[in-house]
């Protein structure tokens, strides 16, 4: 769970379920399987999230910040 809630907004760019709760996971899997509009909306928004937070430039900047390294 560490950090994931910083990026995932339930029902917007992903589905969050209770840890170790197989029934909650199955409920979300069934929901996304049966609701194609929700599936496509979450898919589009999740790609945007990945591009915003995990592209190479953003990732490198975060690493430099973590280690307090100045990028010259």
Short mmCIF file of N, CA and C in Angstrom, two decimals:
data_model
loop_
_atom_site.label_atom_id
_atom_site.label_comp_id
_atom_site.label_asym_id
_atom_site.label_seq_id
_atom_site.Cartn_x
_atom_site.Cartn_y
_atom_site.Cartn_z
N UNK A 1 0.80 -1.21 0.00
CA UNK A 1 0.00 0.00 0.00
C UNK A 1 0.84 1.27 0.00
N UNK A 2 2.10 1.15 0.28
CA UNK A 2 2.92 2.35 0.43
C UNK A 2 3.01 3.08 -0.89
N UNK A 3 2.54 4.33 -0.88
CA UNK A 3 2.68 5.19 -2.03
C UNK A 3 1.63 5.06 -3.10
N UNK A 4 0.97 3.95 -3.20
CA UNK A 4 0.04 3.73 -4.30
C UNK A 4 -1.12 4.72 -4.27
N UNK A 5 -1.59 5.08 -3.10
CA UNK A 5 -2.72 6.00 -3.00
C UNK A 5 -2.34 7.42 -3.42
N UNK A 6 -1.05 7.69 -3.53
CA UNK A 6 -0.60 8.98 -4.04
C UNK A 6 -0.93 9.12 -5.52
N UNK A 7 -1.05 8.02 -6.22
CA UNK A 7 -1.23 8.04 -7.67
C UNK A 7 -2.59 7.54 -8.13
N UNK A 8 -3.19 6.65 -7.40
CA UNK A 8 -4.44 6.03 -7.82
C UNK A 8 -5.62 6.71 -7.15
N UNK A 9 -6.57 7.14 -7.98
CA UNK A 9 -7.84 7.67 -7.49
C UNK A 9 -8.88 6.62 -7.84
N UNK A 10 -9.48 6.04 -6.82
CA UNK A 10 -10.41 4.94 -7.03
C UNK A 10 -11.53 5.33 -7.99
N UNK A 11 -11.78 4.48 -8.96
CA UNK A 11 -12.82 4.64 -9.98
C UNK A 11 -12.49 5.72 -11.01
N UNK A 12 -11.30 6.32 -10.93
CA UNK A 12 -10.90 7.32 -11.91
C UNK A 12 -9.75 6.81 -12.78
N UNK A 13 -8.64 6.44 -12.14
CA UNK A 13 -7.51 5.93 -12.90
C UNK A 13 -7.07 4.55 -12.38
N UNK A 14 -7.94 3.93 -11.61
CA UNK A 14 -7.67 2.60 -11.10
C UNK A 14 -8.76 2.18 -10.13
N UNK A 15 -8.63 0.97 -9.67
CA UNK A 15 -9.57 0.44 -8.68
C UNK A 15 -8.76 0.00 -7.47
N UNK A 16 -9.17 0.46 -6.32
CA UNK A 16 -8.48 0.11 -5.08
C UNK A 16 -9.34 -0.90 -4.32
N UNK A 17 -8.68 -1.93 -3.84
CA UNK A 17 -9.40 -2.93 -3.04
C UNK A 17 -8.67 -3.13 -1.72
N UNK A 18 -9.38 -3.70 -0.78
CA UNK A 18 -8.81 -3.93 0.55
C UNK A 18 -7.73 -5.00 0.46
N UNK A 19 -6.59 -4.73 1.09
CA UNK A 19 -5.48 -5.68 1.08
C UNK A 19 -5.92 -7.04 1.63
N UNK A 20 -5.50 -8.06 0.95
CA UNK A 20 -5.75 -9.45 1.35
C UNK A 20 -7.23 -9.82 1.37
N UNK A 21 -8.07 -9.03 0.69
CA UNK A 21 -9.51 -9.32 0.64
C UNK A 21 -9.87 -9.78 -0.78
N UNK A 22 -9.85 -11.08 -0.98
CA UNK A 22 -10.09 -11.65 -2.30
C UNK A 22 -11.49 -11.31 -2.81
N UNK A 23 -12.46 -11.20 -1.91
CA UNK A 23 -13.82 -10.86 -2.33
C UNK A 23 -13.89 -9.43 -2.87
N UNK A 24 -13.20 -8.51 -2.24
CA UNK A 24 -13.18 -7.14 -2.71
C UNK A 24 -12.46 -7.04 -4.06
N UNK A 25 -11.37 -7.77 -4.21
CA UNK A 25 -10.67 -7.82 -5.49
C UNK A 25 -11.58 -8.37 -6.59
N UNK A 26 -12.25 -9.47 -6.31
CA UNK A 26 -13.16 -10.08 -7.29
C UNK A 26 -14.30 -9.14 -7.65
N UNK A 27 -14.82 -8.42 -6.67
CA UNK A 27 -15.90 -7.46 -6.91
C UNK A 27 -15.43 -6.40 -7.92
N UNK A 28 -14.21 -5.88 -7.72
CA UNK A 28 -13.68 -4.88 -8.64
C UNK A 28 -13.40 -5.45 -10.01
N UNK A 29 -12.90 -6.68 -10.07
CA UNK A 29 -12.64 -7.32 -11.36
C UNK A 29 -13.94 -7.52 -12.13
N UNK A 30 -14.98 -7.95 -11.44
CA UNK A 30 -16.28 -8.14 -12.08
C UNK A 30 -16.84 -6.80 -12.58
N UNK A 31 -16.69 -5.77 -11.76
CA UNK A 31 -17.17 -4.44 -12.12
C UNK A 31 -16.51 -3.95 -13.40
N UNK A 32 -15.21 -4.05 -13.49
CA UNK A 32 -14.48 -3.55 -14.65
C UNK A 32 -14.76 -4.43 -15.88
N UNK A 33 -14.97 -5.70 -15.67
CA UNK A 33 -15.28 -6.61 -16.77
C UNK A 33 -16.67 -6.33 -17.36
N UNK A 34 -17.62 -6.04 -16.50
CA UNK A 34 -18.99 -5.84 -16.94
C UNK A 34 -19.29 -4.42 -17.42
N UNK A 35 -18.45 -3.46 -17.06
CA UNK A 35 -18.70 -2.07 -17.40
C UNK A 35 -17.59 -1.58 -18.34
N UNK A 36 -17.82 -1.73 -19.65
CA UNK A 36 -16.80 -1.38 -20.64
C UNK A 36 -16.49 0.11 -20.66
N UNK A 37 -17.48 0.95 -20.41
CA UNK A 37 -17.24 2.39 -20.39
C UNK A 37 -16.29 2.74 -19.24
N UNK A 38 -16.53 2.17 -18.07
CA UNK A 38 -15.65 2.39 -16.93
C UNK A 38 -14.24 1.88 -17.26
N UNK A 39 -14.17 0.72 -17.87
CA UNK A 39 -12.88 0.14 -18.26
C UNK A 39 -12.09 1.09 -19.15
N UNK A 40 -12.72 1.63 -20.18
CA UNK A 40 -12.02 2.51 -21.10
C UNK A 40 -11.65 3.84 -20.45
N UNK A 41 -12.52 4.38 -19.61
CA UNK A 41 -12.22 5.63 -18.91
C UNK A 41 -11.03 5.46 -17.97
N UNK A 42 -11.04 4.40 -17.19
CA UNK A 42 -9.93 4.13 -16.27
C UNK A 42 -8.65 3.89 -17.06
N UNK A 43 -8.75 3.17 -18.17
CA UNK A 43 -7.56 2.91 -18.99
C UNK A 43 -6.93 4.20 -19.48
N UNK A 44 -7.73 5.10 -20.02
CA UNK A 44 -7.21 6.38 -20.53
C UNK A 44 -6.56 7.19 -19.42
N UNK A 45 -7.25 7.29 -18.29
CA UNK A 45 -6.73 8.11 -17.19
C UNK A 45 -5.50 7.47 -16.56
N UNK A 46 -5.43 6.15 -16.54
CA UNK A 46 -4.25 5.50 -15.97
C UNK A 46 -3.02 5.74 -16.84
N UNK A 47 -3.20 5.78 -18.15
CA UNK A 47 -2.09 6.08 -19.05
C UNK A 47 -1.59 7.50 -18.80
N UNK A 48 -2.51 8.43 -18.61
CA UNK A 48 -2.12 9.81 -18.29
C UNK A 48 -1.35 9.86 -16.98
N UNK A 49 -1.81 9.12 -15.98
CA UNK A 49 -1.11 9.08 -14.69
C UNK A 49 0.31 8.56 -14.87
N UNK A 50 0.45 7.51 -15.62
CA UNK A 50 1.79 6.93 -15.86
C UNK A 50 2.69 7.95 -16.54
N UNK A 51 2.16 8.63 -17.56
CA UNK A 51 2.97 9.63 -18.28
C UNK A 51 3.35 10.78 -17.36
N UNK A 52 2.44 11.19 -16.47
CA UNK A 52 2.71 12.33 -15.59
C UNK A 52 3.69 12.02 -14.47
N UNK A 53 3.66 10.80 -13.96
CA UNK A 53 4.46 10.47 -12.78
C UNK A 53 5.63 9.54 -13.04
N UNK A 54 5.58 8.80 -14.12
CA UNK A 54 6.58 7.76 -14.30
C UNK A 54 7.33 7.82 -15.62
N UNK A 55 7.24 8.95 -16.34
CA UNK A 55 8.06 9.06 -17.52
C UNK A 55 9.52 9.23 -17.09
N UNK A 56 10.45 9.03 -18.00
CA UNK A 56 11.86 9.00 -17.64
C UNK A 56 12.33 10.31 -17.01
N UNK A 57 11.96 11.44 -17.56
CA UNK A 57 12.41 12.73 -17.03
C UNK A 57 11.89 12.96 -15.61
N UNK A 58 10.60 12.71 -15.41
CA UNK A 58 10.00 12.89 -14.09
C UNK A 58 10.65 11.95 -13.08
N UNK A 59 10.84 10.71 -13.47
CA UNK A 59 11.45 9.72 -12.59
C UNK A 59 12.86 10.16 -12.19
N UNK A 60 13.66 10.60 -13.17
CA UNK A 60 15.02 11.03 -12.89
C UNK A 60 15.04 12.23 -11.95
N UNK A 61 14.14 13.19 -12.15
CA UNK A 61 14.07 14.35 -11.27
C UNK A 61 13.73 13.94 -9.84
N UNK A 62 12.81 13.00 -9.69
CA UNK A 62 12.44 12.53 -8.35
C UNK A 62 13.63 11.86 -7.65
N UNK A 63 14.38 11.06 -8.39
CA UNK A 63 15.55 10.40 -7.82
C UNK A 63 16.57 11.44 -7.37
N UNK A 64 16.80 12.45 -8.20
CA UNK A 64 17.75 13.51 -7.84
C UNK A 64 17.28 14.25 -6.59
N UNK A 65 15.97 14.50 -6.48
CA UNK A 65 15.42 15.16 -5.29
C UNK A 65 15.61 14.30 -4.04
N UNK A 66 15.33 13.02 -4.17
CA UNK A 66 15.44 12.11 -3.03
C UNK A 66 16.86 12.13 -2.47
N UNK A 67 17.84 12.10 -3.37
CA UNK A 67 19.23 12.07 -2.92
C UNK A 67 19.86 13.45 -2.84
N UNK A 68 19.03 14.48 -3.01
CA UNK A 68 19.47 15.88 -2.92
C UNK A 68 20.69 16.14 -3.80
N UNK A 69 20.57 15.71 -5.06
CA UNK A 69 21.65 15.89 -6.04
C UNK A 69 21.22 17.00 -6.98
N UNK A 70 22.10 17.93 -7.23
CA UNK A 70 21.80 19.05 -8.13
C UNK A 70 22.03 18.58 -9.56
N UNK A 71 21.05 18.82 -10.43
CA UNK A 71 21.14 18.44 -11.85
C UNK A 71 21.77 19.59 -12.61
N UNK A 72 22.98 19.37 -13.14
CA UNK A 72 23.67 20.43 -13.87
C UNK A 72 23.48 20.30 -15.35
#
